[in-house]
Coordinates of C-alpha atoms and ligand atoms in Angstrom, one line a residue:
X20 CA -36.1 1.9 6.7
X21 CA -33.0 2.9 8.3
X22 CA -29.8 2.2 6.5
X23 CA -26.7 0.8 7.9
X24 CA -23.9 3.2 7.9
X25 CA -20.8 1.4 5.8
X26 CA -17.5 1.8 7.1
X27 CA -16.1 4.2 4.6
X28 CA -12.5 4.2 3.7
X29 CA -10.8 5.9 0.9
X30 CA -7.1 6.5 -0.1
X31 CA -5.6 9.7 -1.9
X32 CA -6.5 9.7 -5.3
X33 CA -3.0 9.5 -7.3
X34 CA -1.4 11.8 -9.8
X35 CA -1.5 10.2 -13.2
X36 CA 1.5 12.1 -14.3
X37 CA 3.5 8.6 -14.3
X38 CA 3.0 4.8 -13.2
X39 CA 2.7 4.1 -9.3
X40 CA 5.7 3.3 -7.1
X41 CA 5.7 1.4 -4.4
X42 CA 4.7 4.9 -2.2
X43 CA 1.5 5.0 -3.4
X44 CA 1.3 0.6 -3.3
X45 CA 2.0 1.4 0.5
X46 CA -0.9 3.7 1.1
X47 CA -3.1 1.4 -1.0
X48 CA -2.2 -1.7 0.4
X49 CA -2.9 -0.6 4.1
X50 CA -6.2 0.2 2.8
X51 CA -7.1 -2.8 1.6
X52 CA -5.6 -4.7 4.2
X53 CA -7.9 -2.1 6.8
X54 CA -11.2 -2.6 5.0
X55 CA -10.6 -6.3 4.7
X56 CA -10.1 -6.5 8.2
X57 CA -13.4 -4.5 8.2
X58 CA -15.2 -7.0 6.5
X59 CA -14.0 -10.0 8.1
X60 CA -15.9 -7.7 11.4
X61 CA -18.7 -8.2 9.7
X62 CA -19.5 -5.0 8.6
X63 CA -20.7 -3.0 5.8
X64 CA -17.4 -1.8 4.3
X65 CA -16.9 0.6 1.4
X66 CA -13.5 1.3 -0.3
X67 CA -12.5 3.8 -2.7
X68 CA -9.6 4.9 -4.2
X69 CA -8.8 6.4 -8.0
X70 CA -6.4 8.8 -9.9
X71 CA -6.9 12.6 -9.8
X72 CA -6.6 13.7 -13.3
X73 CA -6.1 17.4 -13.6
X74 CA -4.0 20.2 -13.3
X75 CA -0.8 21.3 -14.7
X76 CA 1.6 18.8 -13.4
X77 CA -0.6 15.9 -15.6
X78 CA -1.4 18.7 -18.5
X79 CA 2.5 19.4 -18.5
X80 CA 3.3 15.6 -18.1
X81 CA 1.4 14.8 -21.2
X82 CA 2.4 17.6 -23.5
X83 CA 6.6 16.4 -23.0
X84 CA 5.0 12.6 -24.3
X85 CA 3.5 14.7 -27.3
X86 CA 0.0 13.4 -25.9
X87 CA -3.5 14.7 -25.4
X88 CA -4.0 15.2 -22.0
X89 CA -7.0 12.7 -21.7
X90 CA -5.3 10.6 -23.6
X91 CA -2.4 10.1 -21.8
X92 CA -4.4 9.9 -18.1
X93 CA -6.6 7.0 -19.9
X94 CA -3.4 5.0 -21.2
X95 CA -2.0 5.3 -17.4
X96 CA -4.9 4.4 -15.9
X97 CA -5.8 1.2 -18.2
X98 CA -2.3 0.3 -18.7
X99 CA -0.2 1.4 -15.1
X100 CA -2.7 2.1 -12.1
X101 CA -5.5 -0.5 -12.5
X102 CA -3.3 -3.5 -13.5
X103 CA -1.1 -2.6 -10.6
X104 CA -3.9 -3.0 -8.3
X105 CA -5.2 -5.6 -9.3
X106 CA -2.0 -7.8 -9.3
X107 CA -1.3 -6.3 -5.4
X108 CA -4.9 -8.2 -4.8
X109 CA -6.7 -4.8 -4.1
X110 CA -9.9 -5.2 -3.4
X111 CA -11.9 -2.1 -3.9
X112 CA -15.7 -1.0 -4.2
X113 CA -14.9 1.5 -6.7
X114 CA -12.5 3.3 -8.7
X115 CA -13.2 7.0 -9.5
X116 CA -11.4 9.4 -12.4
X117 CA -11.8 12.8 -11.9
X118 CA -12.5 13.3 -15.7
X119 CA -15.2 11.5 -15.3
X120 CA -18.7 12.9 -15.7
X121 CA -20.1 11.9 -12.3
X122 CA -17.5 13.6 -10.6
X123 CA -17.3 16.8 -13.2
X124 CA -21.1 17.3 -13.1
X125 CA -21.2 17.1 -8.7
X126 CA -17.9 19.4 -8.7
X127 CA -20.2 22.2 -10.5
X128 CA -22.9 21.7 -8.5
X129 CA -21.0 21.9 -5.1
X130 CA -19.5 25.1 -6.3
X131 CA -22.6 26.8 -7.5
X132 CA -24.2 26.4 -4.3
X133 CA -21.1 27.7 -1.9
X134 CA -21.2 30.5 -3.8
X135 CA -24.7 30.6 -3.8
X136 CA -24.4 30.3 -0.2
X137 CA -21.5 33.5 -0.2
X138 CA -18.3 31.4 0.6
X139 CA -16.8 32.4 -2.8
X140 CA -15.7 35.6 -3.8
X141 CA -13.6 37.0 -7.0
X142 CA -10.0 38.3 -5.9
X143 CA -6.5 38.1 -6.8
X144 CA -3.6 35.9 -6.2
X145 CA -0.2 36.4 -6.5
X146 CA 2.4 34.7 -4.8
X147 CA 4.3 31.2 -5.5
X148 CA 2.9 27.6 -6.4
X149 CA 5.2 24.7 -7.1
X150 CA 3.5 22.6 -9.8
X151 CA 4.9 19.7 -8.0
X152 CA 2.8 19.7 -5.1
X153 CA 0.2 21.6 -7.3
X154 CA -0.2 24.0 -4.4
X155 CA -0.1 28.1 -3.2
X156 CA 3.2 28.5 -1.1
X157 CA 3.7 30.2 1.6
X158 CA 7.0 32.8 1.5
X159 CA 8.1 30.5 4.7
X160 CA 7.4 27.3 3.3
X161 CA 10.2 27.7 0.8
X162 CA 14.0 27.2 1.1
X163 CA 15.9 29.5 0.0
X164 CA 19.0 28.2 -2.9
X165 CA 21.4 30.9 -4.3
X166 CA 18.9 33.3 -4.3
X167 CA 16.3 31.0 -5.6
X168 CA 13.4 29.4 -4.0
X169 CA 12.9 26.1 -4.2
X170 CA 10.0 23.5 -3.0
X171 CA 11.2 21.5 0.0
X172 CA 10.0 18.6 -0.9
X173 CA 10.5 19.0 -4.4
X174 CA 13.7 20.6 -4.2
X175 CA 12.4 22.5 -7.7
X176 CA 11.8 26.1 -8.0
X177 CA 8.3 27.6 -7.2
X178 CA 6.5 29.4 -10.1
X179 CA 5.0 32.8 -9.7
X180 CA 1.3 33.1 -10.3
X181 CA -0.4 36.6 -10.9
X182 CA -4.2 35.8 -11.4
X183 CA -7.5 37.1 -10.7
X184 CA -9.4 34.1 -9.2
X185 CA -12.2 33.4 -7.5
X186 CA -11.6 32.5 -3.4
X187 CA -13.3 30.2 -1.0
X188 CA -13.4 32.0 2.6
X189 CA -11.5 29.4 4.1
X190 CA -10.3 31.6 7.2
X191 CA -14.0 31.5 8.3
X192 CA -13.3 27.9 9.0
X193 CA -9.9 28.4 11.3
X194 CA -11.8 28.3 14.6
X195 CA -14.4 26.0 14.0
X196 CA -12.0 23.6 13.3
X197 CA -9.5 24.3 16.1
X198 CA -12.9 23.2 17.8
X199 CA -13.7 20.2 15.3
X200 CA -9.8 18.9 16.4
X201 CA -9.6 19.7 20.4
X202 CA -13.1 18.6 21.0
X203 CA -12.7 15.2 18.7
X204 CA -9.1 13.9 18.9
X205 CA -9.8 10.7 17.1
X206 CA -10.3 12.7 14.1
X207 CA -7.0 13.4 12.9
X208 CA -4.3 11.2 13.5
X209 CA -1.7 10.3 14.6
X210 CA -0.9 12.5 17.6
X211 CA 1.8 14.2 16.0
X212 CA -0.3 15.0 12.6
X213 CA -2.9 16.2 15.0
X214 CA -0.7 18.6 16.5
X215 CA 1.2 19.9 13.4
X216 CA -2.5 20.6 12.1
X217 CA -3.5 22.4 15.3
X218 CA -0.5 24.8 15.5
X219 CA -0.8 25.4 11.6
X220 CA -4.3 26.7 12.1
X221 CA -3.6 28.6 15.3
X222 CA -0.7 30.2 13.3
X223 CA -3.6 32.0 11.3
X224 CA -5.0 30.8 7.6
X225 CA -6.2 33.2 4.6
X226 CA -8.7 32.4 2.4
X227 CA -8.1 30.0 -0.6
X228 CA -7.6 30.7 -4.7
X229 CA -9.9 27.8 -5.9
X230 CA -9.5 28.4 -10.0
X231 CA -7.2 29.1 -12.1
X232 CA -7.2 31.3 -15.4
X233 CA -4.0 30.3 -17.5
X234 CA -4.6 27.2 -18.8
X235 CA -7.8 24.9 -19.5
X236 CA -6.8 21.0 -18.2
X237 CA -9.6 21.3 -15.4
X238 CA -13.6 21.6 -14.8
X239 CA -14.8 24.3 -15.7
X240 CA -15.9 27.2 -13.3
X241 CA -19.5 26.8 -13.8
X242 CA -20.6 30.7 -13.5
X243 CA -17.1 32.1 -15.3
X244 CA -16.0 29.4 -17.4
X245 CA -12.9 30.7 -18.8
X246 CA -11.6 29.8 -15.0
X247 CA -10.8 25.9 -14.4
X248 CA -11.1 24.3 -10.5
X249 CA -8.2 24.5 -8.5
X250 CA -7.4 21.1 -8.9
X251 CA -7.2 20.2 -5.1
X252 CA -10.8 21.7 -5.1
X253 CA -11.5 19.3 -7.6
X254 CA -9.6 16.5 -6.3
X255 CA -10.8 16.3 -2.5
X256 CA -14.2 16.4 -4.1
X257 CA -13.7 13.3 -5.5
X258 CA -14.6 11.2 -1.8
X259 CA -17.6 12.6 -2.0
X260 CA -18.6 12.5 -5.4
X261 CA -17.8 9.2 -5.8
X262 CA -20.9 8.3 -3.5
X263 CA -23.3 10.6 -4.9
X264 CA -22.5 14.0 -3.5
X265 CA -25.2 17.1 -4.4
X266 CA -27.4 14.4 -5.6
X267 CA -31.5 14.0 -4.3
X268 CA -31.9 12.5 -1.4
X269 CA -34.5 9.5 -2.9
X270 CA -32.2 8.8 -6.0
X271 CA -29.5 5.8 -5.6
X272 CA -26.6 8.5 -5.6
X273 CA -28.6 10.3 -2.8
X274 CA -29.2 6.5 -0.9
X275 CA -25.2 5.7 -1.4
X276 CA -24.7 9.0 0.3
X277 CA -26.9 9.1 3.2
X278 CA -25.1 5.3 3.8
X279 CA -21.4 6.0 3.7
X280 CA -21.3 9.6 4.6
X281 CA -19.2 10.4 6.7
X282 CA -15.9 8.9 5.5
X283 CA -14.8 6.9 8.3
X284 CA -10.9 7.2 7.4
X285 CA -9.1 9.4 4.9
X286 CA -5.6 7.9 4.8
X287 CA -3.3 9.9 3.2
X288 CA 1.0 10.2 3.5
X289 CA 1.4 12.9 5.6
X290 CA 2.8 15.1 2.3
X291 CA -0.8 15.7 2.0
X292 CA -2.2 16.3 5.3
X293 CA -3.2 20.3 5.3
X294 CA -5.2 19.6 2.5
X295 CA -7.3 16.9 4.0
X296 CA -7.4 18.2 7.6
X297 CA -7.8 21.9 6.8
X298 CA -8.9 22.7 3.6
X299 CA -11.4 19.6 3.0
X300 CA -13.3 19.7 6.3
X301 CA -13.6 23.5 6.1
X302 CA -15.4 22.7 2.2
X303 CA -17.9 20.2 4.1
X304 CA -18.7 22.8 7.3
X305 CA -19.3 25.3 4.4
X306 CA -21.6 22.9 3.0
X307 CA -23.2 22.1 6.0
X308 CA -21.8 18.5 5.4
X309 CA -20.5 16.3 8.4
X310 CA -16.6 16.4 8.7
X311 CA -14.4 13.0 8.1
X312 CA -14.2 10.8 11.0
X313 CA -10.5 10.0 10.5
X314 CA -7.9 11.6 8.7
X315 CA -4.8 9.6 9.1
X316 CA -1.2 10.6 7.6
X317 CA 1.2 7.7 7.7
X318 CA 5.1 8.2 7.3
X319 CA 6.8 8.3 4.0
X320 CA 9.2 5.7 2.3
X321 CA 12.9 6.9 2.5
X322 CA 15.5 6.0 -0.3
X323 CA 18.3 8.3 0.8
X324 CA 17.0 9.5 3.9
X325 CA 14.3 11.4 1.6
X326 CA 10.7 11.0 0.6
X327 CA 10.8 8.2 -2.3
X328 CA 9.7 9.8 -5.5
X329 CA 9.6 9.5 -9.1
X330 CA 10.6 13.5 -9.9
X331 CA 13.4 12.5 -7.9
X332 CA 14.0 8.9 -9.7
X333 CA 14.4 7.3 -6.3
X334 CA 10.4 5.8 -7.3
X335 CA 10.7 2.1 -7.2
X336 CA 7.9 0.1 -9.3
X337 CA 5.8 -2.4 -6.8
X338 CA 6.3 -5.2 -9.7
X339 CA 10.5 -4.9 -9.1
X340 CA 9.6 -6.2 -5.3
X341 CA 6.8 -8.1 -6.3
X342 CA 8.9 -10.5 -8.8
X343 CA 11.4 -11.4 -6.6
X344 CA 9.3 -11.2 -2.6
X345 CA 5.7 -12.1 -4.0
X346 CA 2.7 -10.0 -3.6
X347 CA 1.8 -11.3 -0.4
X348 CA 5.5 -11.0 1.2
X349 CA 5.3 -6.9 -0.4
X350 CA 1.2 -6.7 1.4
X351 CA 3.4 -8.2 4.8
X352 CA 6.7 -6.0 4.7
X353 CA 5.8 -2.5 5.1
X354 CA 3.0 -2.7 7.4
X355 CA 5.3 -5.2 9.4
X356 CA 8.2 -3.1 9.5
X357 CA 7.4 0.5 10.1
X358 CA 5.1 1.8 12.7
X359 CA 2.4 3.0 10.9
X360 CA 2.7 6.9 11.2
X361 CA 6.5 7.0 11.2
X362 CA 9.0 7.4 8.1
X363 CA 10.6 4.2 7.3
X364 CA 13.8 3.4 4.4
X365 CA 13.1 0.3 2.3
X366 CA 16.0 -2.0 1.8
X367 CA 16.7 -5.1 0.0
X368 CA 18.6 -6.6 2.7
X369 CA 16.1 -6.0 5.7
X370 CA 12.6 -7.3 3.3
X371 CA 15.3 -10.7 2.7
X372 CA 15.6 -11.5 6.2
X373 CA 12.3 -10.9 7.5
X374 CA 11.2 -12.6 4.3
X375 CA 13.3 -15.6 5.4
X376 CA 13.0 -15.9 9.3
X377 CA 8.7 -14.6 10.0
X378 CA 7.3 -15.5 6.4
X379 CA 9.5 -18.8 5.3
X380 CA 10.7 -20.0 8.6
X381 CA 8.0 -19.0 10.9
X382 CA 4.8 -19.2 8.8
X383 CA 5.5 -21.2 6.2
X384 CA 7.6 -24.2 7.4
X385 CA 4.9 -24.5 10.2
X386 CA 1.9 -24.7 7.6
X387 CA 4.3 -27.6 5.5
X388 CA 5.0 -29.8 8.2
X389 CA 2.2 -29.9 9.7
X390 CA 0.7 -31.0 6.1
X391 CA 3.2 -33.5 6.0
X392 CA 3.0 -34.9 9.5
X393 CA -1.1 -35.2 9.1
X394 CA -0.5 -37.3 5.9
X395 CA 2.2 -39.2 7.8
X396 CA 0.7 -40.3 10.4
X397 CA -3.3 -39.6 10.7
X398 CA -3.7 -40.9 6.5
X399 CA -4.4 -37.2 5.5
X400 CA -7.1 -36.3 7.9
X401 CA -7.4 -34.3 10.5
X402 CA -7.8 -36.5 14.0
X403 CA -10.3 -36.0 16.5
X404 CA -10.8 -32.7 18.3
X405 CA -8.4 -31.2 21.4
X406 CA -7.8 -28.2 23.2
X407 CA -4.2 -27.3 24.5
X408 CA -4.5 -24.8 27.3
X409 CA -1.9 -22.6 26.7
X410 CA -2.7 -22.3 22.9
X411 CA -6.4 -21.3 23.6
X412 CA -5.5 -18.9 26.0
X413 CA -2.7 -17.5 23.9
X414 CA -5.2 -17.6 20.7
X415 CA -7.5 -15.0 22.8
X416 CA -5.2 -12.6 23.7
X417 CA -3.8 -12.6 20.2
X418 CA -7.3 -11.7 18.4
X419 CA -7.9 -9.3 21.2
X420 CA -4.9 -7.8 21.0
X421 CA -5.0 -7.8 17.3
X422 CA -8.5 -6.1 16.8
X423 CA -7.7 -3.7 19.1
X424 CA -4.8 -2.4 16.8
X425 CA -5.8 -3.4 13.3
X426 CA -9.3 -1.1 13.8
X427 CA -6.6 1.5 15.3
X428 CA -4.5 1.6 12.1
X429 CA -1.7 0.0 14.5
X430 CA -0.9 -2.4 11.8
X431 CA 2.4 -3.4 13.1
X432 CA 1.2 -4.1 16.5
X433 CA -1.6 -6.3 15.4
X434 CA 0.6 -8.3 12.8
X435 CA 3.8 -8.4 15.2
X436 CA 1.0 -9.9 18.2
X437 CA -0.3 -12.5 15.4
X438 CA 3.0 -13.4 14.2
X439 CA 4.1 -13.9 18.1
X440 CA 1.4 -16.8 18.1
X441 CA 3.0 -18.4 15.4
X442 CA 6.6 -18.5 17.0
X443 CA 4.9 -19.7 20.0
X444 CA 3.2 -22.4 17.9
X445 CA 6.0 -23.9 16.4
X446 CA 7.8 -23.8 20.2
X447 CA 4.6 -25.9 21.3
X448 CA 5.3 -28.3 17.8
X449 CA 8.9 -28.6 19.1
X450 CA 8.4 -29.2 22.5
X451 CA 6.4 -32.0 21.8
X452 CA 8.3 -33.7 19.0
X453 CA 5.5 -35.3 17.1
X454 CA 7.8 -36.8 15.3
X455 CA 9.0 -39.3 18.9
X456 CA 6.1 -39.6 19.9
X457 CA 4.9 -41.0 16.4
X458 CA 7.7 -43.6 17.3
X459 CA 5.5 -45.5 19.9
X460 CA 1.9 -46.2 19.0
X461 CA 1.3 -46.1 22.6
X462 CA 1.5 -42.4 22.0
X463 CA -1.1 -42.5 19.4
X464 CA -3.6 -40.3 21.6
X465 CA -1.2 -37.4 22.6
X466 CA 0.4 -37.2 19.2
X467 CA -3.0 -36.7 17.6
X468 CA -3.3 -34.2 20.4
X469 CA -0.7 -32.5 19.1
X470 CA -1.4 -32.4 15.3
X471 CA -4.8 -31.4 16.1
X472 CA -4.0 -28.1 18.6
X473 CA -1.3 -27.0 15.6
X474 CA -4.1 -27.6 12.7
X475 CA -6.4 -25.4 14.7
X476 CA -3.7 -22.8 15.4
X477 CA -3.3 -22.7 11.7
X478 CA -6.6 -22.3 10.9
X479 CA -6.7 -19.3 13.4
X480 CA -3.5 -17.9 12.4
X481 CA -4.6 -17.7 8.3
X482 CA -7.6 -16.0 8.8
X483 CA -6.2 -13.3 11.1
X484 CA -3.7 -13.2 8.6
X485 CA -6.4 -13.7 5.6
X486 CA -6.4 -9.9 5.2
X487 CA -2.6 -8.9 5.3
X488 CA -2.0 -11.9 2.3
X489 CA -5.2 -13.4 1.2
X490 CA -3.4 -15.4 -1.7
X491 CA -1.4 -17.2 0.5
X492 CA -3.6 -17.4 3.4
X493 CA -6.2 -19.1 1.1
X494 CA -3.8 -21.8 -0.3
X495 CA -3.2 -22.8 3.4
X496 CA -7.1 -22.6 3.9
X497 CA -7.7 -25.3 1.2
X498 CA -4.9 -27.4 2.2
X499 CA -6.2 -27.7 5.8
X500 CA -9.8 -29.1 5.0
X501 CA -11.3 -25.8 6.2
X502 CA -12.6 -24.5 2.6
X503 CA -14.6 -27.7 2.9
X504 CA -15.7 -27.8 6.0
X505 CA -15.7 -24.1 7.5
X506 CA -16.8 -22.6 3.9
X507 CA -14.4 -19.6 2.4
X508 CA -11.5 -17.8 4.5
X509 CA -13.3 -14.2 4.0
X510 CA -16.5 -15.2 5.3
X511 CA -14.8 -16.3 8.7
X512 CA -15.2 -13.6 12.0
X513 CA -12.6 -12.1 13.7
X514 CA -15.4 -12.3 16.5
X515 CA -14.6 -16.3 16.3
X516 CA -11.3 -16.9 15.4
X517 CA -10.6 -17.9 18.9
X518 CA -13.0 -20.2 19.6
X519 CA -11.0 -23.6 19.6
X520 CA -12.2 -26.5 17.9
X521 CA -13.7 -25.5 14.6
X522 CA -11.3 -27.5 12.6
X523 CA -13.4 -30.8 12.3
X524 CA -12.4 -34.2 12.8
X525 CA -12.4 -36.1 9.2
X526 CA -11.4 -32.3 7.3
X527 CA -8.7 -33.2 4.4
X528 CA -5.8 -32.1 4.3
X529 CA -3.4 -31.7 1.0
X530 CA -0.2 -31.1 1.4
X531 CA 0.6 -27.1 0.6
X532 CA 2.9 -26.0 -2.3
X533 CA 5.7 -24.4 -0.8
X534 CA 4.0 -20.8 0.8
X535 CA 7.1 -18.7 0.9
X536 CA 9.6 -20.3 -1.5
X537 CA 13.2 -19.8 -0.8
X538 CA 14.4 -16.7 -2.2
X539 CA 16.4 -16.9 -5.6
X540 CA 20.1 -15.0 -5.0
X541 CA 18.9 -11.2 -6.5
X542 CA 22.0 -10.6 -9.3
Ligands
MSP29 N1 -3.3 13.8 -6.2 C1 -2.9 14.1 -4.9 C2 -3.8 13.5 -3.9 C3 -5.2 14.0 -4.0 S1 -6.3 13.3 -2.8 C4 -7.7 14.2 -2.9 C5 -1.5 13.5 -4.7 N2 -1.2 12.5 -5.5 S2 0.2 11.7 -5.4 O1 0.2 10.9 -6.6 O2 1.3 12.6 -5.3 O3 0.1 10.7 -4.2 C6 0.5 11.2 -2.9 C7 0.3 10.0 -2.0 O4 1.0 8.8 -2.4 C8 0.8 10.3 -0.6 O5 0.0 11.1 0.2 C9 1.0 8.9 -0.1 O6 -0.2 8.4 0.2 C10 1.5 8.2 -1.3 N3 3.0 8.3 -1.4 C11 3.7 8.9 -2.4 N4 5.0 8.8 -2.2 C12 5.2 8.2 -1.0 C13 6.3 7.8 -0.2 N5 7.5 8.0 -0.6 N6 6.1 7.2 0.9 C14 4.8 6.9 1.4 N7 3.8 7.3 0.7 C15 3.9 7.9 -0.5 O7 -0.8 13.9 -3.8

């Protein structure tokens, strides 16, 4: 029987060296907000994302807090990285650990068979690696301090390694994927990330180290085990492992594989783009796999002007925005604020307004007087079905507009076109002062109208919103009838959010707690 391909999404899988910041909650959140999206298409979605658990920046992390490596990556998972999901309402398929045996076990087996297949040879490296980035320098990548050479993104000396390791032929890969990028643009994006990995590659590319000799916190080399995987080996592994990589074709991991692969969309920040658009589709052409459909590198967050980062304790936690914004105001903010691909700073001050005037004002107010108007003057119910011209044909082009740039990562485009609805909701709501018309009960007709076109606008605008903050959006779902009547928010298309009328006549409505409660002064 043939299998329907899922949409595959996955998101770097994070250093365990320390608790996430709101960097990686970024990254994370887009994906969930993507693959709910996704799923409120219609389709088969399938969302991954985990911590990558080896190599010397975790090994060395652990031995300063006196801990056992594997002890100190499953405290920070249990205690930091899953409970921080979970409270940013992340809803993913699965959760993979690179110390985990289904990964370990597939890493070997890929590795035996590319060098079984002659794309590994033994060599030597020496040259610099900054632990920080857990990556082989270039002499030109470095900046130059007193005489010292220092990371640039890291702004930490480089070590010197001097060790004989065994080398994937990755230069055999430069052309084909000069090809793989000039034939295929959609699959590396944005524009500029395209570009910057095109003239990368055309600069030249030598072959890879892919193990390491001098210390053990890794999987072992399967044919020379007193060599561990290079740990970005072992970590870019992981999106495929994860759905059964290496495994028989009949078995469930071989099934899970033949359905999600290939990825759909690697999103990553664009520290880590060579890794994903050079080195990790030149491992799947070696294997004879199919290459990623997307890689996309968004911006980084700024404090400073630099890349937010907890070596350079500018790392903020997601819970000290959380506790004073809400989760669903954190979900809305960044992907609200700055273009998806571009760098953006974070500031109290900016996250306070737009908190206020879009989310509050705009959003929320709307949702609490129409609540209150419907238990004022139609006893709680919603009256009989309308249509206002302009707010159908507005509704359209918003959902059009909206898919068009969700599916295309434009998140800010599709939230800023939804969000435009809104205003021009509450300008119909104020143009027709329901609360004059309610005056006369002449008027009883047109300011049922009236009720009716803004409940069905709000029904639209939570579930194209339902994905960006499904806490919230929910809450407003129940208090409209619609949980009732139209059955839960997630199971609702984007295909039919702008057919008018669903709302139906006789649907309760509750009055909503407050959605986006005044802010509290921040001390
Ligand atoms: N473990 C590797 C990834 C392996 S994937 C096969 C790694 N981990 S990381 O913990 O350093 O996470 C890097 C990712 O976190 C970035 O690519 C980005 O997705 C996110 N971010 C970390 N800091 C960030 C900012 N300051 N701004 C935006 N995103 C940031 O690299």
């Amino acid at each position: 029987m043939a299998h329907v391909k899922s949409f595959y999404l996955t998101t770097p899988i994070y250093y365990v060296n320390d608790a996430p910041h709101i960097g990686h909650a970024y990254t994370t959140v887009a994906g969930d907000v993507l693959t709910r999206w996704h799923r409120q298409r219609g389709e088969s979605v399938w969302f991954l994302t985990g911590t990558d658990e080896h190599g010397q920046k975790v090994m060395r992390t652990a031995e300063q807090n006196n801990a056992a490596p594997q002890d100190w990556v499953d405290r920070l998972v249990a205690e930091a990285w899953k409970p921080n999901w979970s409270a940013l309402n992340i809803a993913n398929n699965d959760f993979i650990r690179t110390t985990e045996p289904r990964h370990t076990e597939r890493v070997q087996k890929f590795l035996q068979s590319l060098k079984d297949s002659g794309h590994i040879y033994a060599g030597k490296y020496e040259g610099p690696y900054c632990v920080g980035c857990e990556e082989f320098k270039l002499p030109g990548d470095l900046i130059d301090a007193d005489g010292e050479k220092l990371c640039p993104i890291h702004s930490k000396p480089v070590e010197i390694v001097n060790e004989n390791n065994w080398f994937f032929k990755l230069s055999a890969f430069a052309q084909p994927l000069i090809d793989l990028y000039k034939n295929n643009p959609e699959a590396c994006q944005p524009e500029s990330a395209r570009n910057e990995v095109l003239s990368f590659l055309e600069g030249g590319v030598s072959d890879l180290s892919i193990s390491r000799s001098t210390f053990d916190w890794g999987i072992p080399v399967p044919w020379d085990t007193d060599q561990v995987v290079y740990v970005w080996f072992d970590a870019l592994l992981n999106y495929a492992t994860a759905v059964g990589l290496t495994d028989d074709p009949d078995s469930e991991g071989g099934k899970k594989f033949a359905q999600t692969w290939p990825a759909d969309v690697h999103l990553v920040g664009k520290d880590i783009l060579r890794f994903h658009a050079v080195i990790w589709p030149a491992m799947l052409m070696a294997a004879g796999l199919a290459t990623p459909r997307k890689v996309f590198a968004h911006g980084w967050l700024l404090v400073g002007g630099e890349k937010m980062s907890k070596s350079k304790l500018t790392g903020i936690a997601p819970s000290d925005i959380t506790d004073h914004f809400g989760v669903d105001a954190f979900r809305y903010y960044f992907l609200r604020a700055i273009p998806f691909g571009s760098d953006g700073s974070f500031s109290w001050e900016d996250m306070g307004a737009r908190y206020t005037s879009e989310l509050a004002n705009d959003f929320g107010n709307l949702a609490s007087r129409l609540a209150a108007m419907i238990e004022k003057y139609c006893g709680g119910v919603i009256p009989a079905v309308h249509h206002d011209t302009g707010l159908v044909e507005a509704l359209t082009t918003t959902v059009a507009t909206a898919d068009k740039a969700m599916v295309a990562l434009d998140f800010q485009t599709g939230i800023v076109a939804t969000m435009d609805f809104c205003k021009k909701v509450n300008g119909y709501v104020t143009e027709k002062q329901p609360w004059i018309l309610a005056k006369d009960p002449a008027n009883k007709v047109e300011l049922e109208e009236v009720l009716y076109n803004t409940a069905e606008s709000l029904r639209a605008l939570a579930v194209l919103l339902h994905p960006v903050m499904p806490a919230t959006t929910e809450i407003l779902w129940d208090s409209l009838g619609a949980q009732a009547t139209l059955g839960p928010i997630g199971a609702q298309k984007v295909s039919e959010i702008a057919q008018w009328g669903q709302l139906p006549e006789g649907a309760i409505v509750t009055k909503t707690p407050v959605l986006f409660p005044r802010l509290e002064i921040k001390e």
